[in-house]
XYZ file of C-alpha atoms in Angstrom:
460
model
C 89.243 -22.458 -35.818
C 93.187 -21.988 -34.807
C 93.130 -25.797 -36.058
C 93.546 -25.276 -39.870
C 97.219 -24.008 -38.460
C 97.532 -26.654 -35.881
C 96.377 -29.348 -38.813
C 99.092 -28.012 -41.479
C 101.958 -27.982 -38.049
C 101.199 -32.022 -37.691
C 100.543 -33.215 -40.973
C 102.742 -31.094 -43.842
C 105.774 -29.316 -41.596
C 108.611 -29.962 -42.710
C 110.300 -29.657 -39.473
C 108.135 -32.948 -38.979
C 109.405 -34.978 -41.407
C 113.381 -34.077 -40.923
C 112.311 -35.374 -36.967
C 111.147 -38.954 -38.720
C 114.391 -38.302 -41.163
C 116.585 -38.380 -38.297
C 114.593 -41.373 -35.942
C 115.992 -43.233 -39.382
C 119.272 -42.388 -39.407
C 119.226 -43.684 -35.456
C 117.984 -46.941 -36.901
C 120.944 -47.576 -39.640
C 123.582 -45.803 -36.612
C 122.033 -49.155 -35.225
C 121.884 -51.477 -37.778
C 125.879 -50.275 -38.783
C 127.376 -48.613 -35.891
C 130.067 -45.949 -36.851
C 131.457 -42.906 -34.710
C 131.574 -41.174 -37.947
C 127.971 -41.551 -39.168
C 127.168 -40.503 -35.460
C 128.947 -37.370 -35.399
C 127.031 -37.020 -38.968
C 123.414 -37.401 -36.892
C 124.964 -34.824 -34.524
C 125.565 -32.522 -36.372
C 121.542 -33.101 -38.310
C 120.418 -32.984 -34.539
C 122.013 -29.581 -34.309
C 120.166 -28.823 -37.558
C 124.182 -27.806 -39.126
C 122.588 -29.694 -42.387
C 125.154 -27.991 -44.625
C 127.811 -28.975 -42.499
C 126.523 -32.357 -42.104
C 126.082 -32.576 -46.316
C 130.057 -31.864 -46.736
C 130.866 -34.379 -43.787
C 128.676 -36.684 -46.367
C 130.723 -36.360 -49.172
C 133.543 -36.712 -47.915
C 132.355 -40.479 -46.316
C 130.781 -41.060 -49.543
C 134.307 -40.472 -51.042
C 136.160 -42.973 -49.034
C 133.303 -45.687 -49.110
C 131.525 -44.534 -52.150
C 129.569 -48.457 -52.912
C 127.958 -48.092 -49.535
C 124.291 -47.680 -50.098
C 123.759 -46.632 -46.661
C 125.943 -43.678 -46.876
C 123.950 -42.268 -50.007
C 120.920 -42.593 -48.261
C 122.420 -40.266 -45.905
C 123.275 -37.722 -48.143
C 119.901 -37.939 -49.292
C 118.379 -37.483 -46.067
C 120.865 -34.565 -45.898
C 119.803 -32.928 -48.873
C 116.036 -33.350 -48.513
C 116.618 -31.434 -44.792
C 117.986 -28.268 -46.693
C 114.790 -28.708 -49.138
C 117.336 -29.414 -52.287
C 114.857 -32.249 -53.332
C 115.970 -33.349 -56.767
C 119.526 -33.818 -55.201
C 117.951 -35.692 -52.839
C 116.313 -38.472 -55.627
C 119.647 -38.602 -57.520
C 121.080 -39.856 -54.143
C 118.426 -42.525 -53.200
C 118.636 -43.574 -57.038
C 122.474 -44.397 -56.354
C 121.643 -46.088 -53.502
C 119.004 -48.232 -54.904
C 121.214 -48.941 -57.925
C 123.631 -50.122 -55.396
C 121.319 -52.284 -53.536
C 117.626 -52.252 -55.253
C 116.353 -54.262 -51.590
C 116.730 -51.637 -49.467
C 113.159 -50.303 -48.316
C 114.812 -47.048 -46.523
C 115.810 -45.718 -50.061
C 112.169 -46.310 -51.240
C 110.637 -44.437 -48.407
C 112.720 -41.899 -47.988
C 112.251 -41.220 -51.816
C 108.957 -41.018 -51.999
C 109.316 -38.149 -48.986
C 111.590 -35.882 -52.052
C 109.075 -36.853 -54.422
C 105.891 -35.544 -52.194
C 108.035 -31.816 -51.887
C 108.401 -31.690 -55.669
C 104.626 -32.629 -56.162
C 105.045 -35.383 -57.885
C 102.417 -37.796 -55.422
C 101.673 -40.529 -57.476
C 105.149 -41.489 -57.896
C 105.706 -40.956 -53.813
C 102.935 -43.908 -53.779
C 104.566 -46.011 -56.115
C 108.038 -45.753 -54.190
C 106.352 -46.167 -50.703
C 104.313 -49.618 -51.752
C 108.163 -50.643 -53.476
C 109.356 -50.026 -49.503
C 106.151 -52.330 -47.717
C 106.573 -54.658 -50.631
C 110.774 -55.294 -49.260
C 109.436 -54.362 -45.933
C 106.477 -55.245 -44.453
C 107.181 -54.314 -41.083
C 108.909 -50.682 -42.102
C 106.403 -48.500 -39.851
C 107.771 -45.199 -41.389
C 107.217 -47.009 -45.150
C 103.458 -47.144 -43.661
C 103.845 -44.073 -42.508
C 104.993 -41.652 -45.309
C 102.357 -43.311 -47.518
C 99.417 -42.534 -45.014
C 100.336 -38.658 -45.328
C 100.740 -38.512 -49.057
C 97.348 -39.859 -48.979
C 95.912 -37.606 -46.437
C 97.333 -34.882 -48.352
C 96.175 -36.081 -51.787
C 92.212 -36.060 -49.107
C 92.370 -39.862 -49.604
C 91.533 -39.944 -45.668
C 89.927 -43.007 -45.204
C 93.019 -45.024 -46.738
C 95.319 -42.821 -44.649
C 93.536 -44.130 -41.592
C 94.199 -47.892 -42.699
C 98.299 -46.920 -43.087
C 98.249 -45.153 -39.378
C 96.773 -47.963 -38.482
C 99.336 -50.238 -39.839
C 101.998 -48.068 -38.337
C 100.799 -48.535 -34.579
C 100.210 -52.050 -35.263
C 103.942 -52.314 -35.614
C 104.705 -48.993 -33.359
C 101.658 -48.335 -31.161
C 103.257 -45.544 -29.165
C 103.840 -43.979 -32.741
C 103.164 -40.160 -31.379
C 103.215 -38.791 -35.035
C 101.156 -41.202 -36.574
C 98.735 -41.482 -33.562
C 98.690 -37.686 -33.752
C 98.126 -37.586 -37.638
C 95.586 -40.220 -36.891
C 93.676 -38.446 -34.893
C 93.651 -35.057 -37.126
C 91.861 -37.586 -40.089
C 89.658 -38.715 -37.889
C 88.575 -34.955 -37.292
C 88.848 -33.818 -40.963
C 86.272 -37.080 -41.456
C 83.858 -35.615 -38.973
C 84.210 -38.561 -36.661
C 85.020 -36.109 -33.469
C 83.942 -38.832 -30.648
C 87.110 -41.403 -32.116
C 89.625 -38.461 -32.647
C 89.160 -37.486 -29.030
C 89.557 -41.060 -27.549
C 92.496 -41.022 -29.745
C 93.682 -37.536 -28.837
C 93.091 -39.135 -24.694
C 95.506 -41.978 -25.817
C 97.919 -39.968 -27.102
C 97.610 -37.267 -23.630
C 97.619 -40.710 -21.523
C 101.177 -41.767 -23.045
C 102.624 -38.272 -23.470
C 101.319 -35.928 -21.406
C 103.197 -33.643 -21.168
C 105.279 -33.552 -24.503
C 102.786 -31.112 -26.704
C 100.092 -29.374 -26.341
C 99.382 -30.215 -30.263
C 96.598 -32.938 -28.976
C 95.141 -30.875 -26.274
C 94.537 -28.071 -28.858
C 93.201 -30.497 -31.638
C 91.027 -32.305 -28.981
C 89.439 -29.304 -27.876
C 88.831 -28.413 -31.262
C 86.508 -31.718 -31.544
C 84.876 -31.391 -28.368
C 83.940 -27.596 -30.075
C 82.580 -29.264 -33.038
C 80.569 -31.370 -30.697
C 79.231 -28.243 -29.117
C 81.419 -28.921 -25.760
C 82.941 -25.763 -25.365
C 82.820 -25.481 -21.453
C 85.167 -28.802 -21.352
C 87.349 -27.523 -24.414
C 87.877 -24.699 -22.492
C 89.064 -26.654 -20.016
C 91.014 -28.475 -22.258
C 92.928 -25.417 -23.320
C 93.381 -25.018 -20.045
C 95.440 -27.680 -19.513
C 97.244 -27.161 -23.093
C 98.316 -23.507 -21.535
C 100.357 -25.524 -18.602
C 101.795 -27.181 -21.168
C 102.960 -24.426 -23.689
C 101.218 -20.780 -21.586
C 102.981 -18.724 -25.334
C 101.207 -20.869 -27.604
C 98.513 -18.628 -29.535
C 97.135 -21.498 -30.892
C 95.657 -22.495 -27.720
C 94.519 -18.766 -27.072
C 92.359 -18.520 -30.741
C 91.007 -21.809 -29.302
C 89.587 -20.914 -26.259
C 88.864 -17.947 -27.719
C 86.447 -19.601 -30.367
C 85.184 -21.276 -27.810
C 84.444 -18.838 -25.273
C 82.324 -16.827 -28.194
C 80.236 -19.870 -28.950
C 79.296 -19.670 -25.289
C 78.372 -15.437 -25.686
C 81.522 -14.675 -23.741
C 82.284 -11.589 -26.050
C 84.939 -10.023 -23.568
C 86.545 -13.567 -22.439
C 87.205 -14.351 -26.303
C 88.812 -10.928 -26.802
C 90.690 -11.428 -24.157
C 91.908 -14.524 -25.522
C 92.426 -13.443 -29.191
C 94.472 -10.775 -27.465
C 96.544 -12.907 -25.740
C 96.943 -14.568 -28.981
C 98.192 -11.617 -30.294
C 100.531 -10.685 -27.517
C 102.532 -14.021 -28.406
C 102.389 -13.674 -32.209
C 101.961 -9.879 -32.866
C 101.660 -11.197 -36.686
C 98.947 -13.651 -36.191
C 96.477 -12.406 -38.516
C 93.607 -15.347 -37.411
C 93.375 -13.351 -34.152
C 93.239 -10.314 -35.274
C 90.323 -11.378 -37.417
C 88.453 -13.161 -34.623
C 89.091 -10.274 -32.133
C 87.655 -7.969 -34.909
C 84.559 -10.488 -35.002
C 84.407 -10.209 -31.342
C 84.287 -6.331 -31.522
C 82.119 -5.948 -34.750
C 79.511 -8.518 -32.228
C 78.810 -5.738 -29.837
C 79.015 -2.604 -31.903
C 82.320 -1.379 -31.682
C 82.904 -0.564 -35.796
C 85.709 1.095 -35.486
C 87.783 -0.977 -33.465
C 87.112 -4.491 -35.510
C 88.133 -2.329 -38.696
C 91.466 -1.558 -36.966
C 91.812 -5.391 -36.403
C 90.712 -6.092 -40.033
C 93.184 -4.065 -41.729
C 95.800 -5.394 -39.552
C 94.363 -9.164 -40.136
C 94.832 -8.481 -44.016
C 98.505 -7.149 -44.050
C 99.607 -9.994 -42.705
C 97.459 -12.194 -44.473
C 96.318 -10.600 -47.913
C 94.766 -13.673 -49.195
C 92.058 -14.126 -46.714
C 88.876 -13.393 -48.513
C 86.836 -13.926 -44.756
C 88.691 -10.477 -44.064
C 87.372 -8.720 -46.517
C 84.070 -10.115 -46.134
C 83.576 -9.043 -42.785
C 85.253 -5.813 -42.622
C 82.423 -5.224 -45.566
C 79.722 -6.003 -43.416
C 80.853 -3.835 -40.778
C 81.377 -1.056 -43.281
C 77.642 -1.630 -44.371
C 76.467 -1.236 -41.123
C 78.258 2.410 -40.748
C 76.140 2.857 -43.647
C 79.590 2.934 -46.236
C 77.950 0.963 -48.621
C 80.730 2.124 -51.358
C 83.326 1.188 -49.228
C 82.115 -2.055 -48.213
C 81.138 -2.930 -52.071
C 84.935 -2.603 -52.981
C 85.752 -5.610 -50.002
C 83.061 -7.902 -51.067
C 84.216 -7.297 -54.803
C 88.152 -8.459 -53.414
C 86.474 -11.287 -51.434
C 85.060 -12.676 -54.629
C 88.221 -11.905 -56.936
C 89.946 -14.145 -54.152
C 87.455 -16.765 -53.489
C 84.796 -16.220 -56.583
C 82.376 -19.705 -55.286
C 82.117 -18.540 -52.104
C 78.346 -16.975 -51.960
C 78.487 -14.584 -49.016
C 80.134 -11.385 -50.349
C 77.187 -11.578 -53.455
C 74.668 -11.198 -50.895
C 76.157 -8.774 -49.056
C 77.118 -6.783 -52.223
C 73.828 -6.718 -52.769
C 72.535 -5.468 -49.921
C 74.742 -2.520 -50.007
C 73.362 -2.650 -53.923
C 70.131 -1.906 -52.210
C 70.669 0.908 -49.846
C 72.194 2.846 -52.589
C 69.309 2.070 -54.723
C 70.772 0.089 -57.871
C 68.606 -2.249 -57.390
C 68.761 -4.018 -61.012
C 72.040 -4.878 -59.809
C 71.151 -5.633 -56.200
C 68.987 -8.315 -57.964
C 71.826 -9.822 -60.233
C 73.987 -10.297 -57.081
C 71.342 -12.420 -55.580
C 70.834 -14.194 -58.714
C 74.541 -15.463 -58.862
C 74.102 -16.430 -55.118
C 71.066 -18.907 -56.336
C 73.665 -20.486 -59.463
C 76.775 -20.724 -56.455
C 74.539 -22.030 -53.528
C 71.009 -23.756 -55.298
C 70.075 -25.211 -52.061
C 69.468 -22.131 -50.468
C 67.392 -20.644 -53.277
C 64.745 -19.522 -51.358
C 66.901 -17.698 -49.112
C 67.682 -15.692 -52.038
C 64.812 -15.395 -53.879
C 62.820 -13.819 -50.845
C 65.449 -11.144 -51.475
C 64.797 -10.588 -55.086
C 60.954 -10.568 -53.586
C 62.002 -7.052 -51.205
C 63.988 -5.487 -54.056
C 60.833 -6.238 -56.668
C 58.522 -4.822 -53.976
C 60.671 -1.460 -53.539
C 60.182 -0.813 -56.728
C 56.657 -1.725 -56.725
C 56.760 -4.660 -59.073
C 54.346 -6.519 -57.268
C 53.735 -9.770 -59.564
C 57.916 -10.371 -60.068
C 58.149 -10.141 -56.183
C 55.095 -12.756 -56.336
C 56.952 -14.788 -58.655
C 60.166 -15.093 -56.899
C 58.096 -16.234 -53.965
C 56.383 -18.978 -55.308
C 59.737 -19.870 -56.557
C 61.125 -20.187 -53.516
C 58.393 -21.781 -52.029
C 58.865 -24.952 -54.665
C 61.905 -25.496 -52.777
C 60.665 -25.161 -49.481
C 57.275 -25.531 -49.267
C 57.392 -23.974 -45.769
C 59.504 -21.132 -45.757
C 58.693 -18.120 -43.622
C 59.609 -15.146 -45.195
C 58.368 -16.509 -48.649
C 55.241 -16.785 -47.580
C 55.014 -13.472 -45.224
C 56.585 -11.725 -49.309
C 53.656 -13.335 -51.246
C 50.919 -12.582 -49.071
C 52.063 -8.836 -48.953
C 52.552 -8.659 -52.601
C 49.275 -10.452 -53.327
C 47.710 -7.845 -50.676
C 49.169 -4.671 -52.690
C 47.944 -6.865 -56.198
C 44.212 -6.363 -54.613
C 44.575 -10.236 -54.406
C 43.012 -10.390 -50.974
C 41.554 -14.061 -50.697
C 44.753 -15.305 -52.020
C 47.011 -12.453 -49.382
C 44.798 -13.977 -46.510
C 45.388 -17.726 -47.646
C 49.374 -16.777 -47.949
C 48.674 -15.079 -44.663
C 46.959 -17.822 -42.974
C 49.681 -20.575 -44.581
C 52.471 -18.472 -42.584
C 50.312 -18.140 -38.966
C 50.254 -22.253 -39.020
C 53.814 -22.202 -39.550
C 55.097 -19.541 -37.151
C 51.753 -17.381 -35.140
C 54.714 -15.623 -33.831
C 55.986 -14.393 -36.396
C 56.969 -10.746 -36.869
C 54.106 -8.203 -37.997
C 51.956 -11.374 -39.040
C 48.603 -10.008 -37.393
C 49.257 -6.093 -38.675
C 49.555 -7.826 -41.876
C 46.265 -10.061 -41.441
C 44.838 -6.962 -39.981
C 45.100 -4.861 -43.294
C 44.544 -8.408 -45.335
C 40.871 -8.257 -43.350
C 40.345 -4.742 -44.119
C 40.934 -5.189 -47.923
C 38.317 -8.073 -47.678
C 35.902 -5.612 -46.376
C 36.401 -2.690 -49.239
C 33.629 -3.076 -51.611
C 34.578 -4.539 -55.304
């Protein structure tokens, strides 16, 4: 869904963290009150960060033992991303006065940009450790963690933050996206409620991430209407558009998530998620040509997305361009080589062009990425053995896959047919009779009986 942007805008913007920057600099403009340091916050406000870094100097010059002021300048410096600047400052003001918790916490934020995360922990538990009540201390170390997927223990530090701050809309917000990632959808959208009862009208950030549980929930008439009411909010955000949109095609509205996607796409021409879904939409009801249009465009802007690929392959297969749609499934699995999908579609379009050695080896690398759906797999091995009439491998693969799942389907619909064309009719009717209890629906199950009986009959 739209939310893997909407998850990286609330937890890892930088824009983000300059906004918690600059609530700090209100609290030392509080703590110290000076018209100069508040021109300085002006002029941050205004985001004029290189302006406001030479206005620090030059306070830092006439007052150059105040710690405050260095923290400043390191705040400064970490808004124009000049990180390691940034540390050298905080270090000065720490040397100046090791018991201030700001220069702790607002280190660890530097230390997080260069990478350097275990260190960002250290400096953050130095800040709760002078601190105890510092809510942003709490803070920056519950997204370090969340980033590092420590989610749990990122939950525990929100926590702490809106026991000191419980209006906290970042934290609450960042909250609430953990409590998704965790698959615990029912407490992100009480949370996401909470934080639409005490702001609602400031973002439409928790409308789109709650509708994006209740769609994991399978509640996509109510996150429609949840869009709904993100689109009064913020009616340009595309976000909210690839949201309703996903929604809308869970519930077999084809044309209404078009329509959204292209909506989408009407705000953010380069917005290569909605190209990709609208190309989805338009592969789902035959129109080829189209989604490939939609595809190409989805992969200039984003080269890297292996999905792409993938699917503009399938559609290529089903215009019967099986060379084509081999070369996409072979860059889907450059990019993303543990993803199984584009091996079983390569070989599929192995199989219409009859290399069917290879066909096989495809599926064969799908069994060592993705064991648990082994049978899956092998039943395909089972219709490439049988096309080339190797009756006994097919039968093999099939009881293979059956020692995985005992009852699967098409396993069992495989062995019986090969065991019919072994001659093997007692065992084909047994196979034969093992599938009817499982599924007497399914597909060409009597015609198969039928010829199963009139083996039976044939005289040895």
């Amino acid at each position: 869904m739209a939310l893997k942007q909407t998850l990286s805008l609330l937890q890892k913007d930088l824009e983000q963290e300059i906004v918690k920057q600059c609530e700090h600099l209100e609290e030392i403009m509080s703590q110290s009150p000076d018209s100069d340091l508040l021109k300085l916050m002006d002029l941050m406000a205004q985001g004029k960060c290189n302006e406001a870094l030479k206005m620090c100097n030059e306070l830092i010059a006439k007052d150059i033992e105040n710690p405050k002021k260095h923290i400043i300048k390191g705040i400064t410096l970490f808004s124009l991303d000049r990180n390691k600047e940034a540390i050298d400052a905080y270090n000065i003001a720490i040397g100046l006065d090791p018991s201030d918790a700001e220069a702790y916490h607002n280190k660890a934020n530097s230390l997080v940009k260069l990478g350097k995360t275990e260190e960002a922990l250290s400096e953050c538990d130095r800040a709760i450790a002078l601190d105890p009540t510092s809510a942003i201390a709490y803070y920056n170390k519950a997204v370090i963690l969340a980033d590092l997927g420590r989610r749990e223990e990122a939950i525990e530090y929100y926590n702490k933050v809106l026991e000191i701050e419980p209006q906290d809309l970042m934290a609450l917000n960042n909250m609430g996206v953990n409590l998704f990632f965790l698959g615990r959808y029912e407490e992100s959208i009480d949370l996401f409620n909470r934080v639409i009862a005490l702001y609602p009208n400031d973002s439409a950030i928790p409308y789109i991430t709650k509708a994006s549980a209740l769609f994991q929930l399978g509640n996509c008439e109510e996150a429609i209407e949840v869009c709904d009411q993100a689109l009064r909010i913020d009616p340009q955000d595309p976000l909210i558009y690839i949201t309703k949109g996903d929604a809308l095609a869970m519930l077999d509205s084809k044309y209404g998530a078009m329509d959204a996607y292209s909506k989408a796409i009407e705000f953010d021409f380069q917005n290569a998620e909605a190209y990709l879904k609208r190309a989805d939409a338009l592969a789902s009801v035959g129109r080829y040509q189209e989604a490939i249009t939609d595809y190409n465009r989805a992969i200039k802007f984003e080269p890297e997305n292996s999905s792409a690929y993938i699917n503009r392959g399938v559609v290529l297969y089903h215009l019967g361009e099986y060379h084509q749609a081999i070369k996409d499934f072979d860059k889907a699995i450059k990019l993303d080589p543990h993803d199984v999908e584009p091996y079983i579609n390569k070989g599929k379009s192995l199989y219409e062009l009859g290399k069917y050695r290879e066909a096989i080896g495809e599926a064969e690398k799908a069994i060592k990425l993705d064991p648990d759906n082994a049978p899956d797999y092998r039943y395909n091995i089972s219709l490439v053995l049988m096309r080339i009439g190797k009756y006994q491998d097919a039968l093999r693969e099939c009881e293979k896959g059956l020692k995985v799942d005992p009852e699967h389907k098409l396993c069992y619909y495989n062995k019986s047919t090969a065991l019919y064309e072994l001659g093997k009719y007692k065992e084909a009717l047994e196979a034969c009779d093992k599938l009817f209890q499982l599924d007497n629906s399914f597909p060409d199950i009597y015609k198969l009986k039928t010829l199963i009986l009139i083996g039976l009959e044939k005289p040895n």
